[in-house]
CSV table of C-alpha atoms in Angstrom, one decimal:
chain,number,residue,atom,x,y,z
A,121,UNK,CA,124.4,118.5,117.0
A,122,UNK,CA,124.3,121.6,114.7
A,123,UNK,CA,124.8,119.4,111.6
A,124,UNK,CA,122.0,117.1,112.8
A,125,UNK,CA,119.5,120.0,113.0
A,126,UNK,CA,120.6,121.4,109.7
A,127,UNK,CA,120.0,118.0,108.1
A,128,UNK,CA,116.6,117.6,109.6
A,129,UNK,CA,115.6,121.1,108.5
A,130,UNK,CA,116.8,120.5,105.0
A,131,UNK,CA,115.1,117.1,104.9
A,132,UNK,CA,111.8,118.7,106.0
A,133,UNK,CA,112.1,121.4,103.4
A,134,UNK,CA,113.0,118.8,100.7
A,135,UNK,CA,110.1,116.5,101.6
A,136,UNK,CA,107.5,119.3,101.6
A,137,UNK,CA,108.7,121.2,98.6
A,138,UNK,CA,109.4,118.3,96.3
A,139,UNK,CA,105.6,117.6,96.0
A,140,UNK,CA,104.1,121.0,97.0
A,141,UNK,CA,104.3,123.2,93.9
A,142,UNK,CA,106.9,125.6,95.3
A,143,UNK,CA,110.2,124.1,94.0
A,144,UNK,CA,112.4,121.9,96.2
A,145,UNK,CA,115.6,122.7,94.3
A,146,UNK,CA,115.0,126.4,94.8
A,147,UNK,CA,114.4,125.9,98.5
A,148,UNK,CA,117.4,123.7,99.0
A,149,UNK,CA,119.6,126.2,97.2
A,150,UNK,CA,118.4,128.9,99.6
A,151,UNK,CA,118.8,126.5,102.5
A,152,UNK,CA,122.4,125.7,101.6
A,153,UNK,CA,123.2,129.3,101.2
A,154,UNK,CA,121.7,130.2,104.6
A,155,UNK,CA,123.3,127.3,106.4
A,156,UNK,CA,126.7,127.4,104.7
A,157,UNK,CA,126.4,124.0,103.0
A,158,UNK,CA,128.0,123.6,99.6
A,159,UNK,CA,129.6,120.3,98.5
A,160,UNK,CA,128.4,118.6,101.7
A,161,UNK,CA,125.0,119.9,100.8
A,162,UNK,CA,125.2,118.2,97.4
A,163,UNK,CA,125.8,114.8,99.1
A,164,UNK,CA,123.0,115.5,101.5
A,165,UNK,CA,120.7,116.5,98.6
A,166,UNK,CA,121.3,113.0,97.1
A,167,UNK,CA,120.0,111.3,100.2
A,168,UNK,CA,117.1,113.7,100.6
A,169,UNK,CA,116.0,112.8,97.1
A,170,UNK,CA,116.1,109.2,98.1
A,171,UNK,CA,113.8,110.0,101.0
A,172,UNK,CA,111.3,111.7,98.8
A,173,UNK,CA,111.5,108.7,96.4
A,174,UNK,CA,110.6,106.4,99.2
A,175,UNK,CA,107.5,108.6,100.0
A,176,UNK,CA,106.2,108.1,96.5
A,177,UNK,CA,106.9,104.4,96.6
A,178,UNK,CA,105.0,104.0,99.8
A,179,UNK,CA,101.9,105.8,98.6
A,180,UNK,CA,101.8,104.5,95.0
A,181,UNK,CA,103.2,101.0,95.6
A,182,UNK,CA,100.2,99.3,94.0
A,183,UNK,CA,100.8,101.3,90.7
A,184,UNK,CA,104.5,100.5,90.9
A,185,UNK,CA,103.9,96.8,91.3
A,186,UNK,CA,101.4,96.9,88.5
A,187,UNK,CA,103.9,98.5,86.1
A,188,UNK,CA,106.6,96.1,87.1
A,189,UNK,CA,104.3,93.1,86.4
A,190,UNK,CA,102.9,94.7,83.2
A,191,UNK,CA,105.9,96.5,81.5
A,192,UNK,CA,103.9,97.0,78.3
A,193,UNK,CA,100.7,98.3,79.9
A,194,UNK,CA,99.5,101.7,78.9
A,195,UNK,CA,100.3,103.2,82.3
A,196,UNK,CA,103.9,102.0,82.0
A,197,UNK,CA,104.3,103.3,78.5
A,198,UNK,CA,102.8,106.6,79.5
A,199,UNK,CA,105.4,107.0,82.2
A,200,UNK,CA,108.1,106.0,79.7
A,201,UNK,CA,106.9,108.5,77.1
A,202,UNK,CA,106.8,111.2,79.7
A,203,UNK,CA,110.3,110.4,81.0
A,204,UNK,CA,112.0,110.6,77.5
A,205,UNK,CA,111.7,114.4,77.0
A,206,UNK,CA,112.6,114.9,80.6
A,207,UNK,CA,115.8,112.9,80.2
A,208,UNK,CA,116.7,114.5,76.9
A,209,UNK,CA,116.3,118.0,78.3
A,210,UNK,CA,118.1,117.2,81.5
A,211,UNK,CA,121.1,115.5,79.8
A,212,UNK,CA,121.4,118.0,77.0
A,213,UNK,CA,121.4,121.1,79.1
A,214,UNK,CA,122.8,119.7,82.3
A,215,UNK,CA,125.9,121.9,82.4
A,216,UNK,CA,123.9,125.0,81.6
A,217,UNK,CA,121.3,124.4,84.3
A,218,UNK,CA,124.0,123.4,86.8
A,219,UNK,CA,125.8,126.7,86.4
A,220,UNK,CA,122.5,128.6,86.9
A,221,UNK,CA,121.8,126.6,90.0
A,222,UNK,CA,125.2,127.4,91.4
A,223,UNK,CA,124.9,131.1,90.9
A,224,UNK,CA,121.2,131.4,91.8
A,225,UNK,CA,121.0,134.4,89.6
A,226,UNK,CA,117.6,133.5,88.0
A,227,UNK,CA,116.0,132.0,91.1
A,228,UNK,CA,113.8,135.0,92.0
A,229,UNK,CA,112.4,135.3,88.5
A,230,UNK,CA,111.8,131.5,88.4
A,231,UNK,CA,109.8,131.7,91.6
A,232,UNK,CA,107.7,134.5,90.0
A,233,UNK,CA,107.1,132.3,86.9
A,234,UNK,CA,106.1,129.3,89.0
A,235,UNK,CA,103.5,131.5,90.7
A,236,UNK,CA,102.0,132.7,87.4
A,237,UNK,CA,101.8,129.1,86.1
A,238,UNK,CA,100.0,127.9,89.3
A,239,UNK,CA,97.6,130.9,89.3
A,240,UNK,CA,96.6,130.2,85.7
A,241,UNK,CA,96.3,126.4,86.3
A,242,UNK,CA,94.1,127.0,89.3
A,243,UNK,CA,91.5,128.7,87.1
A,244,UNK,CA,91.2,125.7,84.8
A,245,UNK,CA,91.7,122.8,87.3
A,246,UNK,CA,87.9,122.1,87.5
A,247,UNK,CA,87.5,121.7,83.7
A,248,UNK,CA,89.4,118.4,83.1
A,249,UNK,CA,87.5,115.2,82.4
A,250,UNK,CA,90.2,112.8,81.3
A,251,UNK,CA,90.9,109.9,83.7
A,252,UNK,CA,94.3,108.2,84.0
A,253,UNK,CA,93.1,105.6,81.4
A,254,UNK,CA,92.2,108.4,78.9
A,255,UNK,CA,95.6,110.1,79.0
A,256,UNK,CA,97.1,110.0,75.5
A,257,UNK,CA,100.7,109.5,74.7
A,258,UNK,CA,100.8,113.1,73.4
A,259,UNK,CA,99.5,114.3,76.8
A,260,UNK,CA,102.3,112.3,78.5
A,261,UNK,CA,104.9,113.8,76.2
A,262,UNK,CA,103.7,117.4,76.9
A,263,UNK,CA,103.7,116.8,80.6
A,264,UNK,CA,107.2,115.2,80.4
A,265,UNK,CA,108.5,118.1,78.4
A,266,UNK,CA,107.3,120.5,81.1
A,267,UNK,CA,108.9,118.3,83.7
A,268,UNK,CA,112.2,118.7,81.8
A,269,UNK,CA,111.8,122.5,81.8
A,270,UNK,CA,111.5,122.3,85.6
A,271,UNK,CA,115.2,121.5,85.8
A,272,UNK,CA,115.6,125.2,86.3
A,273,UNK,CA,116.2,125.6,90.1
A,274,UNK,CA,113.1,127.5,91.2
A,275,UNK,CA,110.6,126.2,88.6
A,276,UNK,CA,108.5,123.7,90.5
A,277,UNK,CA,108.5,120.2,89.0
A,278,UNK,CA,105.2,119.1,90.6
A,279,UNK,CA,103.6,122.5,89.9
A,280,UNK,CA,104.6,122.4,86.2
A,281,UNK,CA,103.6,118.8,85.6
A,282,UNK,CA,100.2,119.1,87.4
A,283,UNK,CA,99.5,122.4,85.6
A,284,UNK,CA,100.5,120.8,82.3
A,285,UNK,CA,98.1,117.9,83.0
A,286,UNK,CA,95.3,120.2,83.9
A,287,UNK,CA,95.9,122.3,80.7
A,288,UNK,CA,95.6,119.0,78.7
A,289,UNK,CA,92.1,118.4,80.1
A,290,UNK,CA,93.1,115.7,82.6
A,291,UNK,CA,91.0,115.7,85.8
A,292,UNK,CA,92.7,116.8,89.0
A,293,UNK,CA,92.9,113.4,90.6
A,294,UNK,CA,94.5,111.8,87.5
A,295,UNK,CA,96.8,114.9,87.1
A,296,UNK,CA,98.2,114.5,90.6
A,297,UNK,CA,98.6,110.7,90.3
A,298,UNK,CA,100.3,111.0,86.9
A,299,UNK,CA,102.6,113.8,88.2
A,300,UNK,CA,103.7,111.9,91.2
A,301,UNK,CA,104.3,108.6,89.3
A,302,UNK,CA,106.2,110.6,86.7
A,303,UNK,CA,108.4,111.9,89.5
A,304,UNK,CA,109.7,108.4,90.2
A,305,UNK,CA,112.1,108.1,87.2
A,306,UNK,CA,112.9,111.8,87.5
A,307,UNK,CA,114.0,111.7,91.1
A,308,UNK,CA,115.8,108.4,90.6
A,309,UNK,CA,117.7,109.9,87.7
A,310,UNK,CA,118.6,112.9,89.8
A,311,UNK,CA,120.0,110.6,92.5
A,312,UNK,CA,122.0,108.7,89.9
A,313,UNK,CA,123.5,111.9,88.4
A,314,UNK,CA,124.3,113.4,91.8
A,315,UNK,CA,125.9,110.1,92.9
A,316,UNK,CA,128.0,110.0,89.8
A,317,UNK,CA,129.3,113.5,90.5
A,318,UNK,CA,130.2,112.6,94.1
A,319,UNK,CA,132.1,109.4,93.2
A,320,UNK,CA,135.8,110.3,93.6
A,321,UNK,CA,134.9,113.8,94.6
A,322,UNK,CA,136.0,115.8,97.5
A,323,UNK,CA,132.6,116.4,99.1
A,324,UNK,CA,132.8,115.9,102.9
A,325,UNK,CA,130.0,113.8,104.5
A,326,UNK,CA,128.1,115.5,107.3
A,327,UNK,CA,128.1,112.3,109.3
A,328,UNK,CA,125.9,109.2,109.3
A,329,UNK,CA,123.3,110.2,111.9
A,330,UNK,CA,122.6,113.7,110.5
A,331,UNK,CA,122.4,112.1,107.0
A,332,UNK,CA,120.0,109.4,108.3
A,333,UNK,CA,117.8,112.0,110.1
A,334,UNK,CA,117.6,114.2,107.1
A,335,UNK,CA,116.6,111.3,104.8
A,336,UNK,CA,113.9,110.1,107.2
A,337,UNK,CA,112.6,113.7,107.5
A,338,UNK,CA,112.5,114.0,103.7
A,339,UNK,CA,110.6,110.7,103.5
A,340,UNK,CA,108.1,111.6,106.2
A,341,UNK,CA,107.3,115.1,105.1
A,342,UNK,CA,107.3,114.0,101.4
A,343,UNK,CA,104.6,111.5,102.4
A,344,UNK,CA,102.6,114.3,104.1
A,345,UNK,CA,103.1,116.6,101.1
A,346,UNK,CA,101.8,114.1,98.6
A,347,UNK,CA,98.7,113.4,100.7
A,348,UNK,CA,98.1,117.1,101.2
A,349,UNK,CA,98.4,117.9,97.5
A,350,UNK,CA,95.8,115.2,96.7
A,351,UNK,CA,93.4,116.9,99.1
A,352,UNK,CA,94.2,120.4,97.8
A,353,UNK,CA,93.6,119.5,94.2
A,354,UNK,CA,90.3,118.0,95.2
A,355,UNK,CA,89.0,120.7,97.5
A,356,UNK,CA,91.4,123.6,97.7
A,357,UNK,CA,93.2,126.2,95.6
A,358,UNK,CA,96.7,126.5,94.2
A,359,UNK,CA,96.6,130.2,94.5
A,360,UNK,CA,98.0,130.2,98.0
A,361,UNK,CA,101.2,128.6,96.6
A,362,UNK,CA,101.3,131.3,93.9
A,363,UNK,CA,101.2,134.1,96.6
A,364,UNK,CA,103.9,132.3,98.6
A,365,UNK,CA,106.4,131.9,95.7
A,366,UNK,CA,105.7,135.5,94.5
A,367,UNK,CA,106.6,136.8,98.0
A,368,UNK,CA,109.7,134.6,98.0
A,369,UNK,CA,110.7,135.7,94.4
A,370,UNK,CA,110.3,139.4,95.2
A,371,UNK,CA,112.3,139.0,98.4
A,372,UNK,CA,115.1,137.3,96.5
A,373,UNK,CA,115.2,139.9,93.8
A,374,UNK,CA,115.3,142.6,96.4
A,375,UNK,CA,118.1,140.9,98.2
A,376,UNK,CA,120.0,140.5,94.9
A,377,UNK,CA,119.5,144.2,94.1
A,378,UNK,CA,121.0,145.1,97.5
A,379,UNK,CA,123.8,142.7,97.0
A,380,UNK,CA,122.7,140.4,99.9
A,381,UNK,CA,122.2,137.3,97.9
């Protein structure tokens, strides 16, 4: 029963933080440390990412079907162009970022950096005029490069891509839509890489029911988070997320200084 609740809690955290601009990887790293999950947590992470992938598919299924039917459409090519720098950065620096993620030594500073990026982006988020049809391939490349930089454990992928899109003059609705569509190959790639590491490994499964419950929680709360972010970008402010990650970052740095992290 304890494993069941741990899986549901981590699934909820993954679902919310994958699409809210506060870094899912950073939160899962903290969650695994607090709950004592290491290798089993990696296996669970893989399934939780599948849950969040499902959430995006459910919300943007029309765009996905359109891209499948029209593989040479501009939208499809924009996603491809945005994915290329993400993949290059991820594969080139995979070992380096994996080591950083294991130690968690930079997590506090990364949360602080995420907060700064969100705060600055919030001040320009009303200035964008480009629709999804007006996004250029250079815009897509820039946003994809920022998504690659978000491989650092506590740098928010959604926060960095949405901020990058807003900085490029893309309107907030298009910025959110492009960011979430761009997450599809990124999340799928993470699942493939994690699965490859687990094949033949010694990671112990936490059990089928906890795994299923965690995956469902990730999908459900991922759906809620995407819908919430679409509303926030339309009518709210990103600064509340800045304050949250700043508090978290300062808390982690203090814990590291005291030798408690």
